[in-house]
Amino acid sequence: MTDQPSPLQQARADAQRANPATARVPARLARETTADNPWPLALLSTKIDQYVAKMTPVWVEAQVVQLNRRAGMSFLTLRDLSAEISLRASMYRRDLVASEQAMGTELSDGMRVVVHGRPTFWTRSGSFQLQVDQIRLVGTGDLLARIEQLRRVLAAEGLFAPERKRPLPFLPRVVGLVCGRDAKARDDVITNARLRWPGLPFEVREVAVQGVHAVSQVGAAIAELDARPEVDVIVVARGGGSVEDLLSFSDEGLVRAAAMCRTPLVSAIGHETDRPLLDDVADYRASTPTDAARRIVPDLAEETVGLDQARSRIRTALARRVTEEQTRLDRVRERPVMTDPTVIVRDKEADLSQGRERLRRALLTTLDLAGADLRAETARLTALSPQGVLDRGYAILRKPGVGVVTSSEELKKGDLIEGVLAHGRMVAQVVGATKPSPTPSTAPAER
């Protein structure tokens, strides 16, 4: 048995046969290729096939997007659970039947599976695919465990913290609703909300709420409604279903998109017992779509009753206050001063008159006492003053150059003297003077 030539040897032989004179040897490695010495496309495809053939079989987790059953070979498309990445796969019918018997159910679109296969590369079409030999369903327990693990991770990041949650508006201008196409959840939310508040406007975005497109479409609808300023609250609603049916609402990408939403978000997914991760990151978790309708708007009938009651309480309080103020006013009006305002003036006038009279009497008494004292002092002063002596008939004699004459020795015959009388003055001439008698103290002592 002869050995088969390698792709490189085959390429060289082909080149020699084509034009032996100008034939060039292809580069051995990719980094050795140049614009003047490129690889033939067939050689590139062969080298990719050789590289992929070296890969070992691998287990891959994905979601079945499309399944096409054929007589001998079945073809399916696998999609990544969180990214927009798809890969074609093929499986022999006998392997598919064996896998379905082991799973106890037929494989269908939308199932979350784990497949075992070997990567292959088709050189003619230049396509890459996975040759699958086993398929297993991801169990519910595994799904729940993974969801709980992701829940713990997101909680540690603070995405579920109570302080991040925003209060819902009392009465939103417009309600954004993200729901399935022709879904009952849509009617539950809109009908019950408008029963509570007629005419409430809605912006509805009908998207896929299950399957491979659910995460991207729901996330895009939330972002679109969040960008509209008139939308005051967003409701994401879906009816009940299995864990697999609600899996999209526990997707990490969707949860992070909801966490970035600036508009208050209400999650109304499934029933009371269902709790996808979207419930934890939402600002309010509604147990059902109907519960969401009751939460996002007030009940007009209840608000009307409450308004009537408040109006009645205000009216009662106002009437009571007016009655109390009227009573106080009546008491003030019953006072004498309010009956005859001049009473205050008369009373003050009487007090002023009495005070004036007391002041007058006190002043007169003080003046009388002061006058009596003045008269007494005047009398004493008059009695002691020279004028008083003159008034009694005495006179004061003055001699020019000498002053007041107090002794006859100061005068001699012929002197002119001035006499000061009680009334007027006079001038006289001395015709004689006698010597003064000696006083007892100056008289000579007898022997």
Tab-separated table of C-alpha atoms in Angstrom:
chain	number	residue	atom	x	y	z
A	1	MET	CA	0.000	0.000	0.000
A	2	THR	CA	1.519	3.333	-1.036
A	3	ASP	CA	1.596	6.371	1.242
A	4	GLN	CA	-0.724	9.263	0.320
A	5	PRO	CA	1.065	12.585	-0.433
A	6	SER	CA	0.714	15.397	2.066
A	7	PRO	CA	-1.256	18.521	1.099
A	8	LEU	CA	1.966	20.441	0.727
A	9	GLN	CA	3.462	17.774	-1.515
A	10	GLN	CA	0.239	17.615	-3.519
A	11	ALA	CA	0.271	21.400	-3.953
A	12	ARG	CA	3.869	21.281	-5.166
A	13	ALA	CA	3.064	18.474	-7.628
A	14	ASP	CA	0.047	20.406	-8.942
A	15	ALA	CA	2.208	23.467	-9.425
A	16	GLN	CA	4.827	21.487	-11.322
A	17	ARG	CA	2.206	19.998	-13.642
A	18	ALA	CA	0.617	23.350	-14.289
A	19	ASN	CA	3.788	25.150	-15.368
A	20	PRO	CA	7.041	23.348	-14.674
A	21	ALA	CA	9.110	26.412	-15.665
A	22	THR	CA	7.509	28.905	-13.288
A	23	ALA	CA	6.359	26.586	-10.518
A	24	ARG	CA	7.044	27.828	-6.951
A	25	VAL	CA	7.099	25.769	-3.811
A	26	PRO	CA	4.279	26.871	-1.387
A	27	ALA	CA	5.346	28.197	2.007
A	28	ARG	CA	5.487	25.587	4.723
A	29	LEU	CA	4.038	27.823	7.461
A	30	ALA	CA	1.413	30.567	7.403
A	31	ARG	CA	3.886	33.192	8.580
A	32	GLU	CA	6.117	32.355	5.608
A	33	THR	CA	3.470	33.280	3.022
A	34	THR	CA	3.877	36.474	1.037
A	35	ALA	CA	1.973	38.367	-1.602
A	36	ASP	CA	4.229	36.763	-4.233
A	37	ASN	CA	4.000	33.298	-2.728
A	38	PRO	CA	0.501	32.860	-1.200
A	39	TRP	CA	-1.236	29.688	-0.169
A	40	PRO	CA	-3.851	28.211	-2.470
A	41	LEU	CA	-7.309	28.322	-0.825
A	42	ALA	CA	-7.489	24.537	-0.946
A	43	LEU	CA	-4.272	24.347	1.071
A	44	LEU	CA	-5.665	26.753	3.696
A	45	SER	CA	-8.854	24.706	3.987
A	46	THR	CA	-6.812	21.527	4.335
A	47	LYS	CA	-4.632	22.992	7.085
A	48	ILE	CA	-7.738	24.219	8.999
A	49	ASP	CA	-9.214	20.739	8.666
A	50	GLN	CA	-6.010	19.210	10.019
A	51	TYR	CA	-5.979	21.611	12.967
A	52	VAL	CA	-9.622	21.046	13.854
A	53	ALA	CA	-9.174	17.283	13.518
A	54	LYS	CA	-6.661	17.428	16.379
A	55	MET	CA	-9.335	18.733	18.784
A	56	THR	CA	-10.746	16.249	21.249
A	57	PRO	CA	-14.505	15.704	21.764
A	58	VAL	CA	-16.102	18.232	24.100
A	59	TRP	CA	-19.295	18.690	26.169
A	60	VAL	CA	-21.150	21.908	25.291
A	61	GLU	CA	-24.174	23.540	26.942
A	62	ALA	CA	-26.542	25.324	24.580
A	63	GLN	CA	-30.132	25.729	23.486
A	64	VAL	CA	-31.650	23.985	20.496
A	65	VAL	CA	-32.840	26.624	18.033
A	66	GLN	CA	-33.720	24.590	14.979
A	67	LEU	CA	-33.966	20.822	14.462
A	68	ASN	CA	-34.221	19.256	11.011
A	69	ARG	CA	-34.714	15.498	11.052
A	70	ARG	CA	-33.540	13.518	8.029
A	71	ALA	CA	-33.556	9.799	7.236
A	72	GLY	CA	-29.904	9.148	8.002
A	73	MET	CA	-28.596	12.394	9.461
A	74	SER	CA	-30.330	15.093	11.549
A	75	PHE	CA	-29.182	18.704	11.511
A	76	LEU	CA	-29.704	21.194	14.313
A	77	THR	CA	-28.592	24.675	15.285
A	78	LEU	CA	-27.249	25.315	18.774
A	79	ARG	CA	-27.371	28.754	20.352
A	80	ASP	CA	-25.434	30.142	23.287
A	81	LEU	CA	-27.575	30.831	26.358
A	82	SER	CA	-26.398	34.388	26.927
A	83	ALA	CA	-24.732	35.580	23.699
A	84	GLU	CA	-25.838	35.950	20.097
A	85	ILE	CA	-23.669	33.013	18.974
A	86	SER	CA	-24.946	30.020	17.006
A	87	LEU	CA	-23.266	26.847	15.746
A	88	ARG	CA	-24.505	24.265	13.310
A	89	ALA	CA	-24.393	20.623	14.389
A	90	SER	CA	-25.182	17.260	12.867
A	91	MET	CA	-26.108	13.946	14.449
A	92	TYR	CA	-26.663	10.478	13.105
A	93	ARG	CA	-30.243	9.368	13.427
A	94	ARG	CA	-29.305	6.319	15.484
A	95	ASP	CA	-27.468	8.562	18.001
A	96	LEU	CA	-30.433	10.984	18.159
A	97	VAL	CA	-32.905	8.144	18.784
A	98	ALA	CA	-30.653	6.698	21.478
A	99	SER	CA	-30.345	10.099	23.185
A	100	GLU	CA	-34.120	10.688	23.082
A	101	GLN	CA	-34.753	7.250	24.579
A	102	ALA	CA	-32.304	8.069	27.381
A	103	MET	CA	-33.973	11.473	27.970
A	104	GLY	CA	-37.468	10.029	27.840
A	105	THR	CA	-38.687	12.759	25.489
A	106	GLU	CA	-38.245	13.922	21.947
A	107	LEU	CA	-35.806	16.713	21.228
A	108	SER	CA	-37.513	19.956	20.168
A	109	ASP	CA	-36.727	23.607	19.597
A	110	GLY	CA	-36.094	25.715	22.688
A	111	MET	CA	-34.786	22.879	24.868
A	112	ARG	CA	-31.737	23.562	26.990
A	113	VAL	CA	-29.284	20.697	26.473
A	114	VAL	CA	-25.755	19.470	26.981
A	115	VAL	CA	-24.260	17.844	23.867
A	116	HIS	CA	-21.130	15.768	23.333
A	117	GLY	CA	-19.395	15.978	19.997
A	118	ARG	CA	-16.275	16.559	17.962
A	119	PRO	CA	-15.637	19.803	16.014
A	120	THR	CA	-15.317	19.244	12.248
A	121	PHE	CA	-14.460	21.449	9.294
A	122	TRP	CA	-15.805	20.959	5.789
A	123	THR	CA	-13.117	21.933	3.321
A	124	ARG	CA	-15.399	22.219	0.298
A	125	SER	CA	-17.801	24.740	1.899
A	126	GLY	CA	-15.350	26.186	4.420
A	127	SER	CA	-17.898	25.679	7.222
A	128	PHE	CA	-17.414	24.658	10.842
A	129	GLN	CA	-19.836	22.429	12.712
A	130	LEU	CA	-20.097	20.035	15.609
A	131	GLN	CA	-20.571	16.331	15.012
A	132	VAL	CA	-22.785	15.316	17.970
A	133	ASP	CA	-23.077	11.784	19.320
A	134	GLN	CA	-24.901	12.376	22.654
A	135	ILE	CA	-27.528	14.797	23.895
A	136	ARG	CA	-28.732	15.255	27.468
A	137	LEU	CA	-31.350	17.606	28.887
A	138	VAL	CA	-30.304	20.069	31.549
A	139	GLY	CA	-32.337	19.012	34.596
A	140	THR	CA	-34.599	21.349	36.515
A	141	GLY	CA	-32.498	20.888	39.614
A	142	ASP	CA	-29.397	21.948	37.721
A	143	LEU	CA	-31.191	24.983	36.349
A	144	LEU	CA	-32.393	26.042	39.775
A	145	ALA	CA	-28.941	25.533	41.257
A	146	ARG	CA	-27.384	27.721	38.583
A	147	ILE	CA	-30.035	30.373	39.069
A	148	GLU	CA	-29.400	30.398	42.827
A	149	GLN	CA	-25.659	30.679	42.245
A	150	LEU	CA	-26.198	33.630	39.934
A	151	ARG	CA	-28.617	35.124	42.446
A	152	ARG	CA	-25.892	35.057	45.105
A	153	VAL	CA	-23.360	36.634	42.763
A	154	LEU	CA	-25.682	39.474	41.751
A	155	ALA	CA	-26.771	40.033	45.347
A	156	ALA	CA	-23.133	40.361	46.375
A	157	GLU	CA	-22.742	43.069	43.741
A	158	GLY	CA	-25.616	44.998	45.333
A	159	LEU	CA	-28.054	44.710	42.423
A	160	PHE	CA	-30.825	43.535	44.764
A	161	ALA	CA	-30.150	46.069	47.549
A	162	PRO	CA	-33.345	47.717	48.919
A	163	GLU	CA	-31.823	51.200	48.706
A	164	ARG	CA	-31.577	50.829	44.914
A	165	LYS	CA	-35.310	50.329	44.545
A	166	ARG	CA	-37.312	53.379	43.520
A	167	PRO	CA	-40.879	54.122	44.601
A	168	LEU	CA	-43.606	53.716	42.007
A	169	PRO	CA	-45.455	56.880	40.927
A	170	PHE	CA	-48.902	57.474	42.417
A	171	LEU	CA	-50.505	57.931	38.992
A	172	PRO	CA	-48.239	57.402	35.953
A	173	ARG	CA	-48.798	59.467	32.845
A	174	VAL	CA	-48.031	56.499	30.581
A	175	VAL	CA	-47.436	52.846	31.491
A	176	GLY	CA	-44.912	50.876	29.471
A	177	LEU	CA	-45.858	47.201	29.079
A	178	VAL	CA	-43.527	44.459	27.841
A	179	CYS	CA	-45.398	41.206	27.187
A	180	GLY	CA	-45.761	38.302	24.780
A	181	ARG	CA	-47.553	38.534	21.467
A	182	ASP	CA	-51.311	38.114	21.921
A	183	ALA	CA	-50.613	37.029	25.489
A	184	LYS	CA	-53.252	36.795	28.193
A	185	ALA	CA	-50.907	38.685	30.511
A	186	ARG	CA	-51.338	41.737	28.279
A	187	ASP	CA	-55.103	41.711	28.704
A	188	ASP	CA	-54.777	41.055	32.449
A	189	VAL	CA	-52.635	44.128	32.986
A	190	ILE	CA	-54.457	46.546	30.680
A	191	THR	CA	-58.006	45.460	31.554
A	192	ASN	CA	-57.515	45.439	35.324
A	193	ALA	CA	-55.561	48.691	35.295
A	194	ARG	CA	-58.243	50.501	33.310
A	195	LEU	CA	-60.953	49.081	35.544
A	196	ARG	CA	-59.199	50.890	38.368
A	197	TRP	CA	-58.377	54.033	36.392
A	198	PRO	CA	-60.317	54.387	33.107
A	199	GLY	CA	-58.453	55.745	30.125
A	200	LEU	CA	-54.983	54.961	31.446
A	201	PRO	CA	-52.579	55.212	28.450
A	202	PHE	CA	-50.250	52.282	27.683
A	203	GLU	CA	-47.174	51.865	25.494
A	204	VAL	CA	-47.151	48.130	24.669
A	205	ARG	CA	-44.172	46.228	23.310
A	206	GLU	CA	-45.047	42.671	22.286
A	207	VAL	CA	-41.916	40.529	22.181
A	208	ALA	CA	-40.808	36.932	22.546
A	209	VAL	CA	-41.026	35.959	26.219
A	210	GLN	CA	-39.714	32.441	25.725
A	211	GLY	CA	-37.004	30.903	23.578
A	212	VAL	CA	-33.733	32.051	22.158
A	213	HIS	CA	-34.875	35.576	21.230
A	214	ALA	CA	-36.581	36.387	24.529
A	215	VAL	CA	-33.565	37.875	26.316
A	216	SER	CA	-32.572	40.238	23.505
A	217	GLN	CA	-36.120	41.347	22.679
A	218	VAL	CA	-37.214	41.903	26.275
A	219	GLY	CA	-34.009	43.811	27.040
A	220	ALA	CA	-34.417	45.968	23.937
A	221	ALA	CA	-38.068	46.720	24.795
A	222	ILE	CA	-37.113	47.790	28.347
A	223	ALA	CA	-34.366	50.075	26.996
A	224	GLU	CA	-36.717	51.605	24.421
A	225	LEU	CA	-39.443	52.361	26.959
A	226	ASP	CA	-36.887	53.645	29.456
A	227	ALA	CA	-35.730	56.194	26.875
A	228	ARG	CA	-39.228	57.693	26.551
A	229	PRO	CA	-39.674	60.536	29.089
A	230	GLU	CA	-43.467	60.247	29.265
A	231	VAL	CA	-43.299	56.626	30.476
A	232	ASP	CA	-43.347	56.742	34.286
A	233	VAL	CA	-43.386	52.986	35.012
A	234	ILE	CA	-42.536	49.824	33.058
A	235	VAL	CA	-44.256	46.462	33.586
A	236	VAL	CA	-42.702	43.223	32.349
A	237	ALA	CA	-45.494	40.634	32.348
A	238	ARG	CA	-45.693	36.964	31.442
A	239	GLY	CA	-48.040	34.159	32.411
A	240	GLY	CA	-47.000	31.058	34.305
A	241	GLY	CA	-44.869	28.242	32.990
A	242	SER	CA	-42.172	25.749	33.832
A	243	VAL	CA	-38.708	26.627	35.022
A	244	GLU	CA	-37.447	26.250	31.473
A	245	ASP	CA	-40.208	28.532	30.155
A	246	LEU	CA	-39.260	31.298	32.578
A	247	LEU	CA	-35.529	30.797	32.196
A	248	SER	CA	-35.082	33.891	30.052
A	249	PHE	CA	-36.112	36.120	32.971
A	250	SER	CA	-33.219	34.752	35.038
A	251	ASP	CA	-30.669	35.486	32.342
A	252	GLU	CA	-27.763	37.549	33.644
A	253	GLY	CA	-27.775	39.886	30.666
A	254	LEU	CA	-31.464	40.673	31.051
A	255	VAL	CA	-31.133	41.174	34.813
A	256	ARG	CA	-28.271	43.636	34.342
A	257	ALA	CA	-30.228	45.471	31.643
A	258	ALA	CA	-33.155	45.804	34.061
A	259	ALA	CA	-30.806	47.068	36.779
A	260	MET	CA	-29.655	49.865	34.455
A	261	CYS	CA	-33.246	50.978	33.799
A	262	ARG	CA	-33.882	54.457	35.240
A	263	THR	CA	-37.684	54.166	35.091
A	264	PRO	CA	-39.343	52.264	37.979
A	265	LEU	CA	-39.720	48.634	36.884
A	266	VAL	CA	-42.434	46.150	37.899
A	267	SER	CA	-41.832	42.435	37.389
A	268	ALA	CA	-44.995	40.329	36.920
A	269	ILE	CA	-43.629	36.962	35.823
A	270	GLY	CA	-45.550	33.720	36.299
A	271	HIS	CA	-47.418	32.940	39.505
A	272	GLU	CA	-46.842	33.571	43.187
A	273	THR	CA	-44.458	30.610	43.523
A	274	ASP	CA	-42.339	31.625	40.523
A	275	ARG	CA	-39.390	33.854	41.328
A	276	PRO	CA	-36.986	34.545	38.453
A	277	LEU	CA	-34.040	36.861	39.037
A	278	LEU	CA	-35.903	39.713	37.355
A	279	ASP	CA	-38.200	39.795	40.404
A	280	ASP	CA	-35.221	40.541	42.668
A	281	VAL	CA	-33.777	43.386	40.617
A	282	ALA	CA	-37.153	45.028	39.836
A	283	ASP	CA	-38.359	47.953	41.941
A	284	TYR	CA	-41.563	46.043	42.709
A	285	ARG	CA	-42.367	42.337	42.394
A	286	ALA	CA	-45.958	41.571	41.500
A	287	SER	CA	-47.164	38.045	42.185
A	288	THR	CA	-49.219	38.006	38.957
A	289	PRO	CA	-49.941	40.379	36.052
A	290	THR	CA	-53.258	41.197	37.723
A	291	ASP	CA	-51.431	42.150	40.909
A	292	ALA	CA	-49.187	44.423	38.838
A	293	ALA	CA	-52.264	46.193	37.441
A	294	ARG	CA	-53.510	46.816	40.984
A	295	ARG	CA	-50.147	48.165	42.043
A	296	ILE	CA	-49.273	50.583	39.257
A	297	VAL	CA	-52.442	52.718	39.460
A	298	PRO	CA	-54.789	53.703	42.269
A	299	ASP	CA	-58.446	52.688	42.316
A	300	LEU	CA	-60.501	55.652	41.120
A	301	ALA	CA	-63.543	54.537	43.153
A	302	GLU	CA	-61.482	54.178	46.326
A	303	GLU	CA	-59.723	57.485	45.720
A	304	THR	CA	-63.100	59.160	45.134
A	305	VAL	CA	-64.451	57.765	48.402
A	306	GLY	CA	-61.291	58.793	50.189
A	307	LEU	CA	-61.511	62.253	48.657
A	308	ASP	CA	-65.149	62.599	49.761
A	309	GLN	CA	-64.212	61.501	53.268
A	310	ALA	CA	-61.309	63.913	53.374
A	311	ARG	CA	-63.560	66.704	52.104
A	312	SER	CA	-66.105	65.866	54.823
A	313	ARG	CA	-63.402	65.882	57.504
A	314	ILE	CA	-62.097	69.205	56.265
A	315	ARG	CA	-65.599	70.653	56.201
A	316	THR	CA	-66.267	69.428	59.758
A	317	ALA	CA	-62.945	70.758	61.031
A	318	LEU	CA	-63.525	74.084	59.313
A	319	ALA	CA	-67.055	74.410	60.720
A	320	ARG	CA	-65.766	73.577	64.210
A	321	ARG	CA	-63.040	76.165	63.874
A	322	VAL	CA	-65.477	78.813	62.657
A	323	THR	CA	-67.830	78.019	65.572
A	324	GLU	CA	-64.991	78.319	68.080
A	325	GLU	CA	-63.845	81.615	66.603
A	326	GLN	CA	-67.424	82.907	66.541
A	327	THR	CA	-67.791	82.025	70.234
A	328	ARG	CA	-64.608	83.905	71.061
A	329	LEU	CA	-65.827	86.865	69.024
A	330	ASP	CA	-69.180	86.888	70.794
A	331	ARG	CA	-67.429	86.878	74.162
A	332	VAL	CA	-65.324	89.806	73.098
A	333	ARG	CA	-68.369	91.684	71.821
A	334	GLU	CA	-70.171	91.119	75.146
A	335	ARG	CA	-67.538	93.078	77.023
A	336	PRO	CA	-68.636	96.611	78.124
A	337	VAL	CA	-65.869	98.218	76.222
A	338	MET	CA	-67.204	96.739	72.980
A	339	THR	CA	-70.759	97.942	73.832
A	340	ASP	CA	-69.585	101.525	74.566
A	341	PRO	CA	-65.999	102.086	73.395
A	342	THR	CA	-65.942	105.535	75.094
A	343	VAL	CA	-65.880	103.794	78.503
A	344	ILE	CA	-62.150	103.378	78.148
A	345	VAL	CA	-61.753	107.085	77.403
A	346	ARG	CA	-64.025	108.145	80.246
A	347	ASP	CA	-62.296	105.903	82.747
A	348	LYS	CA	-58.902	107.152	81.683
A	349	GLU	CA	-60.185	110.740	81.709
A	350	ALA	CA	-61.463	110.327	85.282
A	351	ASP	CA	-58.158	108.814	86.339
A	352	LEU	CA	-56.339	111.703	84.661
A	353	SER	CA	-58.527	114.299	86.411
A	354	GLN	CA	-58.000	112.670	89.791
A	355	GLY	CA	-54.285	112.527	89.205
A	356	ARG	CA	-54.234	116.166	88.117
A	357	GLU	CA	-56.170	117.186	91.271
A	358	ARG	CA	-53.832	115.230	93.530
A	359	LEU	CA	-50.866	116.778	91.797
A	360	ARG	CA	-52.336	120.286	92.166
A	361	ARG	CA	-53.044	119.809	95.892
A	362	ALA	CA	-49.628	118.363	96.485
A	363	LEU	CA	-48.010	121.230	94.612
A	364	LEU	CA	-50.010	123.850	96.568
A	365	THR	CA	-49.129	122.226	99.861
A	366	THR	CA	-45.482	122.142	98.890
A	367	LEU	CA	-45.609	125.810	97.814
A	368	ASP	CA	-47.352	126.834	101.043
A	369	LEU	CA	-44.729	125.102	103.136
A	370	ALA	CA	-41.956	126.578	101.065
A	371	GLY	CA	-43.539	130.057	101.316
A	372	ALA	CA	-43.797	129.789	105.089
A	373	ASP	CA	-40.168	128.739	105.300
A	374	LEU	CA	-39.208	131.593	102.997
A	375	ARG	CA	-41.097	134.102	105.096
A	376	ALA	CA	-39.509	132.875	108.272
A	377	GLU	CA	-36.052	133.046	106.800
A	378	THR	CA	-36.850	136.452	105.348
A	379	ALA	CA	-37.921	137.696	108.775
A	380	ARG	CA	-34.761	136.367	110.379
A	381	LEU	CA	-32.651	137.873	107.616
A	382	THR	CA	-34.452	141.181	107.853
A	383	ALA	CA	-33.973	141.289	111.588
A	384	LEU	CA	-30.259	140.731	111.209
A	385	SER	CA	-29.665	142.972	108.187
A	386	PRO	CA	-28.445	146.659	108.428
A	387	GLN	CA	-31.557	147.799	106.701
A	388	GLY	CA	-33.620	146.391	109.525
A	389	VAL	CA	-31.630	148.448	111.984
A	390	LEU	CA	-32.111	151.529	109.872
A	391	ASP	CA	-35.829	150.841	109.671
A	392	ARG	CA	-35.926	151.020	113.469
A	393	GLY	CA	-34.654	154.631	113.395
A	394	TYR	CA	-30.928	154.172	113.412
A	395	ALA	CA	-28.503	155.753	110.937
A	396	ILE	CA	-25.055	154.938	109.629
A	397	LEU	CA	-22.458	157.714	109.634
A	398	ARG	CA	-19.664	157.787	107.129
A	399	LYS	CA	-16.670	160.090	106.971
A	400	PRO	CA	-14.914	160.638	103.652
A	401	GLY	CA	-11.601	158.886	103.640
A	402	VAL	CA	-12.417	156.969	106.797
A	403	GLY	CA	-15.546	155.004	106.091
A	404	VAL	CA	-18.137	154.148	108.733
A	405	VAL	CA	-17.712	156.132	111.898
A	406	THR	CA	-17.945	153.950	114.967
A	407	SER	CA	-16.393	156.267	117.600
A	408	SER	CA	-16.571	159.972	118.432
A	409	GLU	CA	-12.845	159.974	118.634
A	410	GLU	CA	-12.757	159.675	114.876
A	411	LEU	CA	-14.526	163.050	114.533
A	412	LYS	CA	-13.521	166.620	115.281
A	413	LYS	CA	-15.371	169.844	115.049
A	414	GLY	CA	-16.078	170.979	111.523
A	415	ASP	CA	-15.883	167.534	109.845
A	416	LEU	CA	-18.460	166.762	107.234
A	417	ILE	CA	-20.134	163.441	107.644
A	418	GLU	CA	-22.649	161.474	105.555
A	419	GLY	CA	-25.627	159.865	107.236
A	420	VAL	CA	-27.314	156.790	105.718
A	421	LEU	CA	-30.912	156.623	106.873
A	422	ALA	CA	-33.599	154.010	106.389
A	423	HIS	CA	-34.850	156.090	103.521
A	424	GLY	CA	-32.331	158.378	101.836
A	425	ARG	CA	-29.048	160.055	102.828
A	426	MET	CA	-27.934	163.318	104.416
A	427	VAL	CA	-24.775	165.433	104.956
A	428	ALA	CA	-24.010	167.107	108.300
A	429	GLN	CA	-21.149	169.079	109.914
A	430	VAL	CA	-19.773	168.136	113.279
A	431	VAL	CA	-20.107	171.023	115.771
A	432	GLY	CA	-18.894	169.017	118.713
A	433	ALA	CA	-18.148	165.546	119.993
A	434	THR	CA	-17.743	163.965	123.413
A	435	LYS	CA	-15.265	161.341	124.266
A	436	PRO	CA	-16.652	157.887	124.799
A	437	SER	CA	-17.090	156.601	128.332
A	438	PRO	CA	-14.668	153.884	129.304
A	439	THR	CA	-15.981	150.391	129.341
A	440	PRO	CA	-15.901	148.385	132.540
A	441	SER	CA	-13.100	146.340	131.265
A	442	THR	CA	-10.973	149.471	130.589
A	443	ALA	CA	-11.855	151.543	133.764
A	444	PRO	CA	-9.054	151.935	136.323
A	445	ALA	CA	-9.365	149.750	139.363
A	446	GLU	CA	-10.093	151.434	142.727
A	447	ARG	CA	-7.632	151.180	145.512
